[in-house]
Tab-separated table of C-alpha atoms and ligand atoms in Angstrom:
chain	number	residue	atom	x	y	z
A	619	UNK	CA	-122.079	-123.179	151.767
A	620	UNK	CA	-122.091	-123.736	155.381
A	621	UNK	CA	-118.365	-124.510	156.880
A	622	UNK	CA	-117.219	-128.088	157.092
A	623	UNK	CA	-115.348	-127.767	160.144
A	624	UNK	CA	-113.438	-130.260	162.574
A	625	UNK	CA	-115.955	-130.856	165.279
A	626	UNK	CA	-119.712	-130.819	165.907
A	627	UNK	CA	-121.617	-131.345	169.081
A	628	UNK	CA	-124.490	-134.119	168.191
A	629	UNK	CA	-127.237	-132.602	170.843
A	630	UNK	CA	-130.519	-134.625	170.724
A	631	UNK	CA	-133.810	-135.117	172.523
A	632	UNK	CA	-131.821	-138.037	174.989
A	633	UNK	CA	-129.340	-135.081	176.250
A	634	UNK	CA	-132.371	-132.472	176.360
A	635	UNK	CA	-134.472	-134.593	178.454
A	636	UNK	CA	-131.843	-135.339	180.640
A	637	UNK	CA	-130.372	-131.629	181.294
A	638	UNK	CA	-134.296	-130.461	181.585
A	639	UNK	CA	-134.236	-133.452	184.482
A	640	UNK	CA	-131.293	-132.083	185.808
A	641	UNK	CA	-132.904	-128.466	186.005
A	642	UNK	CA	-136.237	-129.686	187.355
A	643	UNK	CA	-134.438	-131.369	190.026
A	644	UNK	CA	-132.154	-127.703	190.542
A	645	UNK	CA	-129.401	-129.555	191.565
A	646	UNK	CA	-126.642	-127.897	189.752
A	647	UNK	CA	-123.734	-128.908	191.070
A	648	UNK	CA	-122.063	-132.430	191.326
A	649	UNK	CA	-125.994	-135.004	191.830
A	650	UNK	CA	-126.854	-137.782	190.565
A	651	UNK	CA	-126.529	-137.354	186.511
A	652	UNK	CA	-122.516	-136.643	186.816
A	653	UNK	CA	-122.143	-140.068	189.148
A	654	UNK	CA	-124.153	-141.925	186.801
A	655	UNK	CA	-122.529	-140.280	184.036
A	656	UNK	CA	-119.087	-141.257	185.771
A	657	UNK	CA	-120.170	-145.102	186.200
A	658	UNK	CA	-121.497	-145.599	182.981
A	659	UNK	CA	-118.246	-143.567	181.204
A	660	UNK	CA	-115.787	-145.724	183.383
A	661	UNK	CA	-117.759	-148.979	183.107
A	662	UNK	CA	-117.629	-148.657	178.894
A	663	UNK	CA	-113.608	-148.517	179.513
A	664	UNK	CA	-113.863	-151.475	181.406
A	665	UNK	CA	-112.910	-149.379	184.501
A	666	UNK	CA	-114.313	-149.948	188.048
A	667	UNK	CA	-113.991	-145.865	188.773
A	668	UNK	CA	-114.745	-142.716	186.759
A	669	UNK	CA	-114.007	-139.424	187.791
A	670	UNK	CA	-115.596	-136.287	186.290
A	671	UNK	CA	-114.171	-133.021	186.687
A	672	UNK	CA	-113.904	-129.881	184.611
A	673	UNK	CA	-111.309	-130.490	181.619
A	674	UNK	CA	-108.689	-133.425	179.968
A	675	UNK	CA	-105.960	-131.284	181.053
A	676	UNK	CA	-107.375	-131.149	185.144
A	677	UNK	CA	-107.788	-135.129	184.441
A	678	UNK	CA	-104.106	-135.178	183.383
A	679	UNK	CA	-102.941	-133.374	186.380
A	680	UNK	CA	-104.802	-134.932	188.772
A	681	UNK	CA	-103.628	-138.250	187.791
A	682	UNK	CA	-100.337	-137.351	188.083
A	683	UNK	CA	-100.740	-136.076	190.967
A	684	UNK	CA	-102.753	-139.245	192.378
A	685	UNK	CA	-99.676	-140.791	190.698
A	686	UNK	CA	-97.140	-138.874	192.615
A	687	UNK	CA	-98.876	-139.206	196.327
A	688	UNK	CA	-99.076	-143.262	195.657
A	689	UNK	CA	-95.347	-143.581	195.200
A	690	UNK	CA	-94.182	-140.961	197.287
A	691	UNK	CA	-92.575	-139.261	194.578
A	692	UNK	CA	-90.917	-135.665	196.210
A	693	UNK	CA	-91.865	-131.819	195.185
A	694	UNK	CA	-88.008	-131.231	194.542
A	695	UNK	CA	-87.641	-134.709	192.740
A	696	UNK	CA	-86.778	-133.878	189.747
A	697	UNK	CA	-88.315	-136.794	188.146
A	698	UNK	CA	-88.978	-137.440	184.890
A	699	UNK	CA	-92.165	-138.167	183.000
A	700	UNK	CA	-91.745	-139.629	179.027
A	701	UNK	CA	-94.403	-138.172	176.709
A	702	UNK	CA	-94.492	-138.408	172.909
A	703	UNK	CA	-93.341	-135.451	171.238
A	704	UNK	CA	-96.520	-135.208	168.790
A	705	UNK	CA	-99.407	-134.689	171.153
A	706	UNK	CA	-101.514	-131.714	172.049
A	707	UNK	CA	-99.737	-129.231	174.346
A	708	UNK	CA	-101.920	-129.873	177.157
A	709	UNK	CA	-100.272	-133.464	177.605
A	710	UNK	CA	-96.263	-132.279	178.167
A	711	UNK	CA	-98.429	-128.953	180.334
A	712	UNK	CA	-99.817	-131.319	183.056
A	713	UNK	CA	-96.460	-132.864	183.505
A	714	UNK	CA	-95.064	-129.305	184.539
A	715	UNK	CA	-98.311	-128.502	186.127
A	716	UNK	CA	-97.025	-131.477	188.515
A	717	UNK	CA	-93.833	-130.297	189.160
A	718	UNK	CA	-92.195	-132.836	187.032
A	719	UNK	CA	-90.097	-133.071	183.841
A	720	UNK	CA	-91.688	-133.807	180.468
A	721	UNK	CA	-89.061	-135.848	178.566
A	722	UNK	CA	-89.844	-136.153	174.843
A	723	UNK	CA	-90.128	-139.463	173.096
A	724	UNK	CA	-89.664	-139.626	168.923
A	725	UNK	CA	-93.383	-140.927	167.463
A	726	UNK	CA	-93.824	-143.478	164.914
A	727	UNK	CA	-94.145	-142.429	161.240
A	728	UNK	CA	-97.222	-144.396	160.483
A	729	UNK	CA	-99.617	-144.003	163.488
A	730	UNK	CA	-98.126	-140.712	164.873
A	731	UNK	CA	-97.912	-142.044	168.451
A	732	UNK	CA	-94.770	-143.052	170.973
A	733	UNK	CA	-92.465	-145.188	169.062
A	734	UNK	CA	-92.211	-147.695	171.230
A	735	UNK	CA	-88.615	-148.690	170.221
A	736	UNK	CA	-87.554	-144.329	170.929
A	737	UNK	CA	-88.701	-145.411	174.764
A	738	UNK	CA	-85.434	-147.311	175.990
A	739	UNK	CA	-83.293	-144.631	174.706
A	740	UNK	CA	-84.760	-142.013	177.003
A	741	UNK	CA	-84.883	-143.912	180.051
A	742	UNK	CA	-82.842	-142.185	182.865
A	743	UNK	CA	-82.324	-143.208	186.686
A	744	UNK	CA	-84.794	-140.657	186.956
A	745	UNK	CA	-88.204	-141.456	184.714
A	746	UNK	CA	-91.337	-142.287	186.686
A	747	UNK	CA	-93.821	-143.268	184.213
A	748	UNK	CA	-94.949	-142.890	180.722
A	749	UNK	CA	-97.943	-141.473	179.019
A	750	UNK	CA	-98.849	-142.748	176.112
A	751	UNK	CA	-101.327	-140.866	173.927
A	752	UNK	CA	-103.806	-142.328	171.686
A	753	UNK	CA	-103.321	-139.877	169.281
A	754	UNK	CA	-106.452	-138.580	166.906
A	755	UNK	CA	-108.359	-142.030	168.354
A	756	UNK	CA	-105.238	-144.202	167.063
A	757	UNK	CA	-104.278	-146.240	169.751
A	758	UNK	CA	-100.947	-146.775	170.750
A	759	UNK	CA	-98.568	-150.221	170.666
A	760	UNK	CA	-99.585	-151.283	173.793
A	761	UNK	CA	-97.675	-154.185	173.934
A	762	UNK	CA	-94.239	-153.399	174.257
A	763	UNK	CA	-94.636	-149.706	175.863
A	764	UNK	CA	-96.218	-152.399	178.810
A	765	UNK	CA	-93.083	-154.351	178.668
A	766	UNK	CA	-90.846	-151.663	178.774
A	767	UNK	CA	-92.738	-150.086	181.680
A	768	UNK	CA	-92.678	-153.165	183.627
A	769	UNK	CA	-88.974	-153.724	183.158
A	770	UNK	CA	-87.753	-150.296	184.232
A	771	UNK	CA	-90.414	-150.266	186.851
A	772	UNK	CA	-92.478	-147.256	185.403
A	773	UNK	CA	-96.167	-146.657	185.947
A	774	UNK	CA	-98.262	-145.774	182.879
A	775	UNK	CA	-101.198	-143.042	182.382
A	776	UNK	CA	-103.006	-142.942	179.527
A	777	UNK	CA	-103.965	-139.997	177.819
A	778	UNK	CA	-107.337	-141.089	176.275
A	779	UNK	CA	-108.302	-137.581	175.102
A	780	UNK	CA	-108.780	-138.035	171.544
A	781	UNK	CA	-109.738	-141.521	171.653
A	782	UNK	CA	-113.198	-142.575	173.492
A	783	UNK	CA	-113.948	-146.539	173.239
A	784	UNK	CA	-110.547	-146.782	171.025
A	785	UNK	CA	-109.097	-150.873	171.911
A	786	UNK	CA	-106.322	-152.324	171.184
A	787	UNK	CA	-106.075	-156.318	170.265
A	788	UNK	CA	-110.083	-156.294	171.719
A	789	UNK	CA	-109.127	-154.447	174.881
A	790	UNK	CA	-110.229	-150.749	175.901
A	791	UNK	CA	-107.624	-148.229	175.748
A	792	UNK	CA	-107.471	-146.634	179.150
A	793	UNK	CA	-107.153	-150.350	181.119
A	794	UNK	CA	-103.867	-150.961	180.520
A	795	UNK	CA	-101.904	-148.529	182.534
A	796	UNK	CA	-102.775	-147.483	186.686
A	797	UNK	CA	-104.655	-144.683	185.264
A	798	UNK	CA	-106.721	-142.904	182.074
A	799	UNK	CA	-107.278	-139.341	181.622
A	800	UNK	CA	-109.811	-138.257	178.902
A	801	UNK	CA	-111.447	-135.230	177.804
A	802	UNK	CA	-115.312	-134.087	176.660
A	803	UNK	CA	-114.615	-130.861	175.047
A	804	UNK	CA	-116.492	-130.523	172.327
A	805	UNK	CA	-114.454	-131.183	169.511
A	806	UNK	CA	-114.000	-134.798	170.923
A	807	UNK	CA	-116.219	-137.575	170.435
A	808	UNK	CA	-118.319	-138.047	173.824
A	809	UNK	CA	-118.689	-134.415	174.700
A	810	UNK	CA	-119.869	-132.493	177.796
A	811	UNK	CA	-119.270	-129.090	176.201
A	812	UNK	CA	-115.971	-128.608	177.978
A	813	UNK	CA	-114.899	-131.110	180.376
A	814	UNK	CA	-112.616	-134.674	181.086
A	815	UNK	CA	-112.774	-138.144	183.376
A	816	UNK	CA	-110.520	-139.535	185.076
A	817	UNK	CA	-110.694	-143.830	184.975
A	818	UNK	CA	-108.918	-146.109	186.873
A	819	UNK	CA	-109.252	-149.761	188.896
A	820	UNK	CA	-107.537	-148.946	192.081
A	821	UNK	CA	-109.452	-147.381	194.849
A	822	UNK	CA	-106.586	-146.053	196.272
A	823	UNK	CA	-106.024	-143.898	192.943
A	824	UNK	CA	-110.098	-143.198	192.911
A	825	UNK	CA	-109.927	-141.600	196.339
A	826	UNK	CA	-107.233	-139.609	195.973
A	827	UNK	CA	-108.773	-138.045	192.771
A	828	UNK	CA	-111.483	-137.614	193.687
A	829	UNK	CA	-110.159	-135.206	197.055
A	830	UNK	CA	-108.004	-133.691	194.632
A	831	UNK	CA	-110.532	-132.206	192.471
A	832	UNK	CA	-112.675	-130.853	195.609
A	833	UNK	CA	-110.291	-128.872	197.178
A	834	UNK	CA	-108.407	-131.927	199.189
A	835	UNK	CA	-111.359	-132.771	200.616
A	836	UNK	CA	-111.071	-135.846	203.161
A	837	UNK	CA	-114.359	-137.613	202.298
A	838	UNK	CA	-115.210	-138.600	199.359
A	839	UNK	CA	-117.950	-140.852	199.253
A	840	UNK	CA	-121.265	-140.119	197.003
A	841	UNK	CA	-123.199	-138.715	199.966
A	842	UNK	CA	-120.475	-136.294	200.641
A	843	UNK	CA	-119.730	-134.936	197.750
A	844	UNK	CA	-123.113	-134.532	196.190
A	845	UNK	CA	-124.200	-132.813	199.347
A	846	UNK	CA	-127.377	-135.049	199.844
A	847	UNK	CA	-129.448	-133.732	202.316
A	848	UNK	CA	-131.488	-137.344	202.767
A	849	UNK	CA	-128.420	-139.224	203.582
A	850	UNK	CA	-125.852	-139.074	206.423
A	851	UNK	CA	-122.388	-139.919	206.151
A	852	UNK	CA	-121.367	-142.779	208.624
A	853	UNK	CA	-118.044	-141.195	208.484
A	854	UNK	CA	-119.067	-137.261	209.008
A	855	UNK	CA	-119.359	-136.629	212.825
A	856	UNK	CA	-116.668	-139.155	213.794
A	857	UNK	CA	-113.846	-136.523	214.046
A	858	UNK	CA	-113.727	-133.249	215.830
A	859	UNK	CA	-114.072	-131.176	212.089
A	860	UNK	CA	-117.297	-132.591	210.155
A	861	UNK	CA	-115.008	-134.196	207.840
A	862	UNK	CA	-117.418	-133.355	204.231
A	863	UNK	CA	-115.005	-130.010	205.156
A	864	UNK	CA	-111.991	-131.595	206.726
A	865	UNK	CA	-109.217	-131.059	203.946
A	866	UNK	CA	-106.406	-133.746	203.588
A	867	UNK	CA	-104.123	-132.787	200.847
A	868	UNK	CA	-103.762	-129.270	198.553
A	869	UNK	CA	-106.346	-129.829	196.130
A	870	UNK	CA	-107.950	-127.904	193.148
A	871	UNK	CA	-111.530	-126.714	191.895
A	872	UNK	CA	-112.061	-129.006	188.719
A	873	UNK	CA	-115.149	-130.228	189.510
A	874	UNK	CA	-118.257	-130.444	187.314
A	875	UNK	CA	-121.883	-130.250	187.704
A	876	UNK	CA	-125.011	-131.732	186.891
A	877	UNK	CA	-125.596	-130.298	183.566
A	878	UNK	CA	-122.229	-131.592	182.041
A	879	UNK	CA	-123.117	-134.813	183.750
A	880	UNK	CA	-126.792	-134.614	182.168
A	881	UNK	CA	-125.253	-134.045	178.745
A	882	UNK	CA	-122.354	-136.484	179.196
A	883	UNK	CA	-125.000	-139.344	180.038
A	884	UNK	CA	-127.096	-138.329	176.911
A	885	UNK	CA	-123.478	-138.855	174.927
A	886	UNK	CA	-123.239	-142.216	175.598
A	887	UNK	CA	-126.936	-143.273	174.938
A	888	UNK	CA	-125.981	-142.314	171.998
A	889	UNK	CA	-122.060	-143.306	171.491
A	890	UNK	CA	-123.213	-146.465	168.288
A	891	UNK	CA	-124.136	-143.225	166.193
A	892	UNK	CA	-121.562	-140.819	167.142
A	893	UNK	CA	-118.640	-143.743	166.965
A	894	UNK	CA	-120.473	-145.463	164.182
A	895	UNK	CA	-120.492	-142.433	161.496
A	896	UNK	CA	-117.132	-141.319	162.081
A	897	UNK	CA	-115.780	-144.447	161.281
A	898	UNK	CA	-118.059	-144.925	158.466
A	899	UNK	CA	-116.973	-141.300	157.313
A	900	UNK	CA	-113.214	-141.980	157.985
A	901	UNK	CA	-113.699	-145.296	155.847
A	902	UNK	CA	-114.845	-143.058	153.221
A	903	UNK	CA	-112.197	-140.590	152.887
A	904	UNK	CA	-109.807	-143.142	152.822
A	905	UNK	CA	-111.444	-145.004	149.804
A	906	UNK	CA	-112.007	-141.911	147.803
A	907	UNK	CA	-108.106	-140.243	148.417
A	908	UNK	CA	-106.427	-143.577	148.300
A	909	UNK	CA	-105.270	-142.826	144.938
A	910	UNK	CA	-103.061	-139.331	145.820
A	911	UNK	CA	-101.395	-141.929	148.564
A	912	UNK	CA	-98.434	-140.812	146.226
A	913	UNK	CA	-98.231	-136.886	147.699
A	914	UNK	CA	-100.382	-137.751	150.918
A	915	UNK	CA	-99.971	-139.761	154.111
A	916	UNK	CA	-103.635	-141.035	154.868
A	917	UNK	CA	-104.529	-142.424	158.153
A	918	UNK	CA	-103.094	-146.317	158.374
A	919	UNK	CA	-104.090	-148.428	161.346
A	920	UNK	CA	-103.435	-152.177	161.771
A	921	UNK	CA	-106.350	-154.710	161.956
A	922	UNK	CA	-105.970	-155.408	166.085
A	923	UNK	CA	-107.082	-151.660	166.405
A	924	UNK	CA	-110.426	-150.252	166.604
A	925	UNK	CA	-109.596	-146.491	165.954
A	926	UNK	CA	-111.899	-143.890	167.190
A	927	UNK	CA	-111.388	-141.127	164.484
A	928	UNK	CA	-111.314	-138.365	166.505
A	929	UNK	CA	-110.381	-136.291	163.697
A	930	UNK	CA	-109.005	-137.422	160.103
A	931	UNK	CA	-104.611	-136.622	160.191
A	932	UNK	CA	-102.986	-136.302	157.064
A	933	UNK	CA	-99.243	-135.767	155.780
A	934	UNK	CA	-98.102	-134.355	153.015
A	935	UNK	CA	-95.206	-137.034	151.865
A	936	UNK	CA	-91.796	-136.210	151.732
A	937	UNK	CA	-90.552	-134.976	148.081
A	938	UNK	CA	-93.197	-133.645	147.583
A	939	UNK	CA	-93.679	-130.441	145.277
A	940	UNK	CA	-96.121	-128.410	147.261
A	941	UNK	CA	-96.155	-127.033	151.437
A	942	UNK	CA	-98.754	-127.823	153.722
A	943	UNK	CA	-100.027	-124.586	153.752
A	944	UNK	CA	-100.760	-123.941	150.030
A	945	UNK	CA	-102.830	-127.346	150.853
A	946	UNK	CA	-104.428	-126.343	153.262
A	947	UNK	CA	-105.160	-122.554	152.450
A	948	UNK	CA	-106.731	-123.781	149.365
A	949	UNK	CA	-108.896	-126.189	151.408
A	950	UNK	CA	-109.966	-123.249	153.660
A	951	UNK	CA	-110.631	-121.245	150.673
A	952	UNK	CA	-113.186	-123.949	150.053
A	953	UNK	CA	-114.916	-123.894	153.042
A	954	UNK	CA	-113.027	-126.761	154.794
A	955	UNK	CA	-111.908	-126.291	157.974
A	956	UNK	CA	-108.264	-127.483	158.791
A	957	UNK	CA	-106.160	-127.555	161.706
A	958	UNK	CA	-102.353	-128.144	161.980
A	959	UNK	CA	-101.378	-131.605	163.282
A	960	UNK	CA	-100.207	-130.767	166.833
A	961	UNK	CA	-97.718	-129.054	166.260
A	962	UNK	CA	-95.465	-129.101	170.200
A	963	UNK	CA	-91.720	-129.052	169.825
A	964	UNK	CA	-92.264	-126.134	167.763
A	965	UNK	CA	-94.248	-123.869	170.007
A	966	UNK	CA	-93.351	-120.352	171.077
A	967	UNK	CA	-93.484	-120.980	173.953
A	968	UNK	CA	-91.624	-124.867	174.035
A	969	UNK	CA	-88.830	-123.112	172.060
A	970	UNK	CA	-87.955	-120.848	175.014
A	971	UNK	CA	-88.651	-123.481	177.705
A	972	UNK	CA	-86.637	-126.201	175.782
A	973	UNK	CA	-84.782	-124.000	173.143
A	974	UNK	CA	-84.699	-125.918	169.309
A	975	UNK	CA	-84.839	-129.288	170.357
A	976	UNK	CA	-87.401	-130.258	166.789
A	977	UNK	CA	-84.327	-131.930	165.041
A	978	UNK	CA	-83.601	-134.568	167.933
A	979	UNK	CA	-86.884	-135.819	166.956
A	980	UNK	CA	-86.950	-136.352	162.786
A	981	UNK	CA	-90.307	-138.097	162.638
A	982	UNK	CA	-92.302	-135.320	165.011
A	983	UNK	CA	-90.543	-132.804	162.916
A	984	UNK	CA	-91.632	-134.076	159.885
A	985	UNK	CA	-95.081	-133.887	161.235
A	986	UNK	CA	-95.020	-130.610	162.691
A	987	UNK	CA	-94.241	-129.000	159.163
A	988	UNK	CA	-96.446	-131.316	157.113
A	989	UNK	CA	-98.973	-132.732	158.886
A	990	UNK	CA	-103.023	-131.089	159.654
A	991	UNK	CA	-106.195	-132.672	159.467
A	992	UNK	CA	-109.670	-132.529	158.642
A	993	UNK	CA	-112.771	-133.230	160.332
A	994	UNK	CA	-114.325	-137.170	159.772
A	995	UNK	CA	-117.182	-136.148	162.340
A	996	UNK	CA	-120.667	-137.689	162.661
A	997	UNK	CA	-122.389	-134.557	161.661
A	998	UNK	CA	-120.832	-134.286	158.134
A	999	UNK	CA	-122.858	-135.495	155.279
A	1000	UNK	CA	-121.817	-137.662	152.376
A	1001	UNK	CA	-121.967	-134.533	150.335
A	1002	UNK	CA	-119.131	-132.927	152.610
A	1003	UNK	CA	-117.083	-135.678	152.922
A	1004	UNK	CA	-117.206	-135.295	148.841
A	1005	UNK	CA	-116.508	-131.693	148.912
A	1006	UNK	CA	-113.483	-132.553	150.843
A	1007	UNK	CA	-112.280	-135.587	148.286
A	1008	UNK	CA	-113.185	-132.953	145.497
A	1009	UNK	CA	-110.912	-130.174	146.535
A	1010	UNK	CA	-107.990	-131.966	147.568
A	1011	UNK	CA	-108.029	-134.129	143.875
A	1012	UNK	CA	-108.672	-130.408	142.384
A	1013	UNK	CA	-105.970	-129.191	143.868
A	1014	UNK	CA	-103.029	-132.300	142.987
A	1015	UNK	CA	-104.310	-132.078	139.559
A	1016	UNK	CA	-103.368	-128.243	139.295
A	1017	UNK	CA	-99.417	-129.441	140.702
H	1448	PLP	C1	-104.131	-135.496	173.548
H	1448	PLP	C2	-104.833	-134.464	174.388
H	1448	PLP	N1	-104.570	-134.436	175.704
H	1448	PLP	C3	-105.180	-133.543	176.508
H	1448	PLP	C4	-106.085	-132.634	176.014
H	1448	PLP	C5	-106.676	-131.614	176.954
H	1448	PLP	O1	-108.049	-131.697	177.031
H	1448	PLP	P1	-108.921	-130.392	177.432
H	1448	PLP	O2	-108.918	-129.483	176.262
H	1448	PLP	O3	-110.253	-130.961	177.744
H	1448	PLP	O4	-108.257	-129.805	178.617
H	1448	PLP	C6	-106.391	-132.644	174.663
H	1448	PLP	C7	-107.357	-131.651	174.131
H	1448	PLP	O5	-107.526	-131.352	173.020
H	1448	PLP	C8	-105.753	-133.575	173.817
H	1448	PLP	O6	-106.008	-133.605	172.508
């Protein structure tokens, strides 16, 4: 039986056609498909600006740095940066990757994300901002993580990775704080193959993204950067240096090309299936394990969401009789794919940065030891999602 694993990549004729237009046009670098692919991506998230470049983690980094250059925040500032302390790695990275501190906020025990009521407690004369993540397409409180932001005078950036057209009370997650960064790798919904995008409504925050993922580069308008040979600049010959090569600020090399665009464009023609089935799917996992609610936490989210289902979490209750791992070995030996629930506090490599900080923080602890999921994707078939409600009932009966 072929593996049912956590993500697929839904590649049909709309994505072909548009990659084979992409190659018949041999523009492989940034053209025409990834700024269309940027305005369509941005306009969906009720955004005015999308940015494409190369990965969710570049997209986190080069928000904070936008972030950083806007309010003049100092290299040696030691400034700190609150991030939930369930999210993938790559969140608390980009904070360090900025020079900044990644402070670690408790998560709520229901939807996994920043407890909004942990936020206060962490709040030091030196926090900048917050990131909230919108955990496995779960979006966050947005409500009073706003409030608290506004009172203390903190910008937020959203980390939108896991959770593509996710709202909260009929709003798009992504437009509520200065900034969005999302990723397209393929085990997330919209995918380019590997790849992120940067949103936001302030030009100010556009431009500077946009020179910080070409190398600093001082202008950044559409002619510039996609190198088109018809068009001229207005701005190019007005300074001693052609300025397409004058560089501003230190920048990085997280751009993308044409063929991610191509694909990423194809994605969102067809975002009502991909979205569609996995909440369809997620819907039906939850009906058919509802009854072992007893031993397992199943996804919960209130009716002002829309989640995304990214992937489907679960946690294993406390009291129970069994570990996550007897769970989920026999799963694997089944032929379902699993994947521990983002596990962070408890890293290698956190422990020696941090030291053993995982009992400060009860509720992420509790996840890191009991929590994993399984996939809920649009390419799984009602026989699969059975297989999964199968094994899992097989294996509580045998407790
Ligand atoms: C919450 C979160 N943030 C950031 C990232 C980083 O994205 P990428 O793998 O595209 O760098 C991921 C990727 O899995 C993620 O889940």
């Amino acid at each position: 039986m072929e593996k049912i694993g956590v993500g697929y990549a839904y590649v049909s004729d709309i994505e072909k056609k548009y990659v084979n237009e992409a190659l018949d046009a041999s523009r492989l670098s940034q053209g025409k498909m990834v700024h269309r692919f940027e305005k369509q991506f941005a306009e969906l998230h009720s955004q005015k600006y999308g940015i494409a470049c190369n990965s969710g983690t570049s997209a986190l980094h080069v928000g904070l740095e936008a972030l950083k250059e806007k309010y003049g925040v100092k290299e040696d500032s030691d400034a700190e940066v609150l991030v939930p302390a369930i999210t993938f790695i790559a969140t608390s990275n980009a904070v360090m990757h900025a020079g900044l501190k990644p402070v670690f906020v408790d998560v709520d025990p229901v939807t996994y994300n920043i407890n909004p009521a942990e936020i206060e407690k962490k709040i030091t004369a030196k926090t900048i901002g917050i990131i909230p993540v919108h955990t496995f397409g779960q979006p966050c409180d947005m409500d009073p993580i706003m409030e608290v932001a506004e009172k203390h005078h903190l910008w937020v950036m959203e980390d939108c990775a896991e959770a593509h057209f996710a709202t909260y009370k009929g709003k798009k997650v992504g437009s509520f704080g200065e900034i969005a960064a999302f990723s397209t790798y393929v085990a997330h919904t919209i995918t380019t193959g590997i790849g992120g995008v940067i949103t936001t409504n302030d030009r100010q925050m556009m431009e500077i993204s946009r020179s910080l993922i070409a190398h600093g580069r001082a202008c950044t308008c559409e002619v510039c950067l996609a190198s088109d040979p018809t068009k001229v600049c207005p701005l190019r010959m007005q300074t001693e240096m052609d300025k397409r090569f004058m560089m501003v600020r230190m920048g990085y090399s997280y751009r993308v090309g044409e063929l991610e665009g191509a694909l990423g464009l194809g994605q969102l023609e067809n975002r009502d299936i991909i979205m569609g089935n996995r909440k369809k799917n997620a819907r039906y996992l939850t009906e058919h394990l509802q009854d072992l609610q007893e031993y397992l936490q199943l996804p919960a989210a209130p009716d002002y969401v829309d989640h995304s289902y990214m992937m489907y979490p679960i946690v294993i209750r406390k009291g129970s009789s069994f570990k996550r791992e007897e769970l989920t070995h026999y799963l694997e030996k089944c032929n379902i794919e699993t994947r521990p629930m983002l596990p962070l506090l408890n890293q290698p490599i956190y422990k020696e940065l941090f030291g053993d900080i995982e009992d400060e923080y009860p509720v992420a602890k509790w996840i890191d030891h009991n929590g994993f999921y399984v996939g809920c994707h649009h390419g799984l078939s009602k026989a699969q999602l059975d297989v999964i409600i199968d094994s899992m009932h097989k294996f509580l009966a045998e407790k």
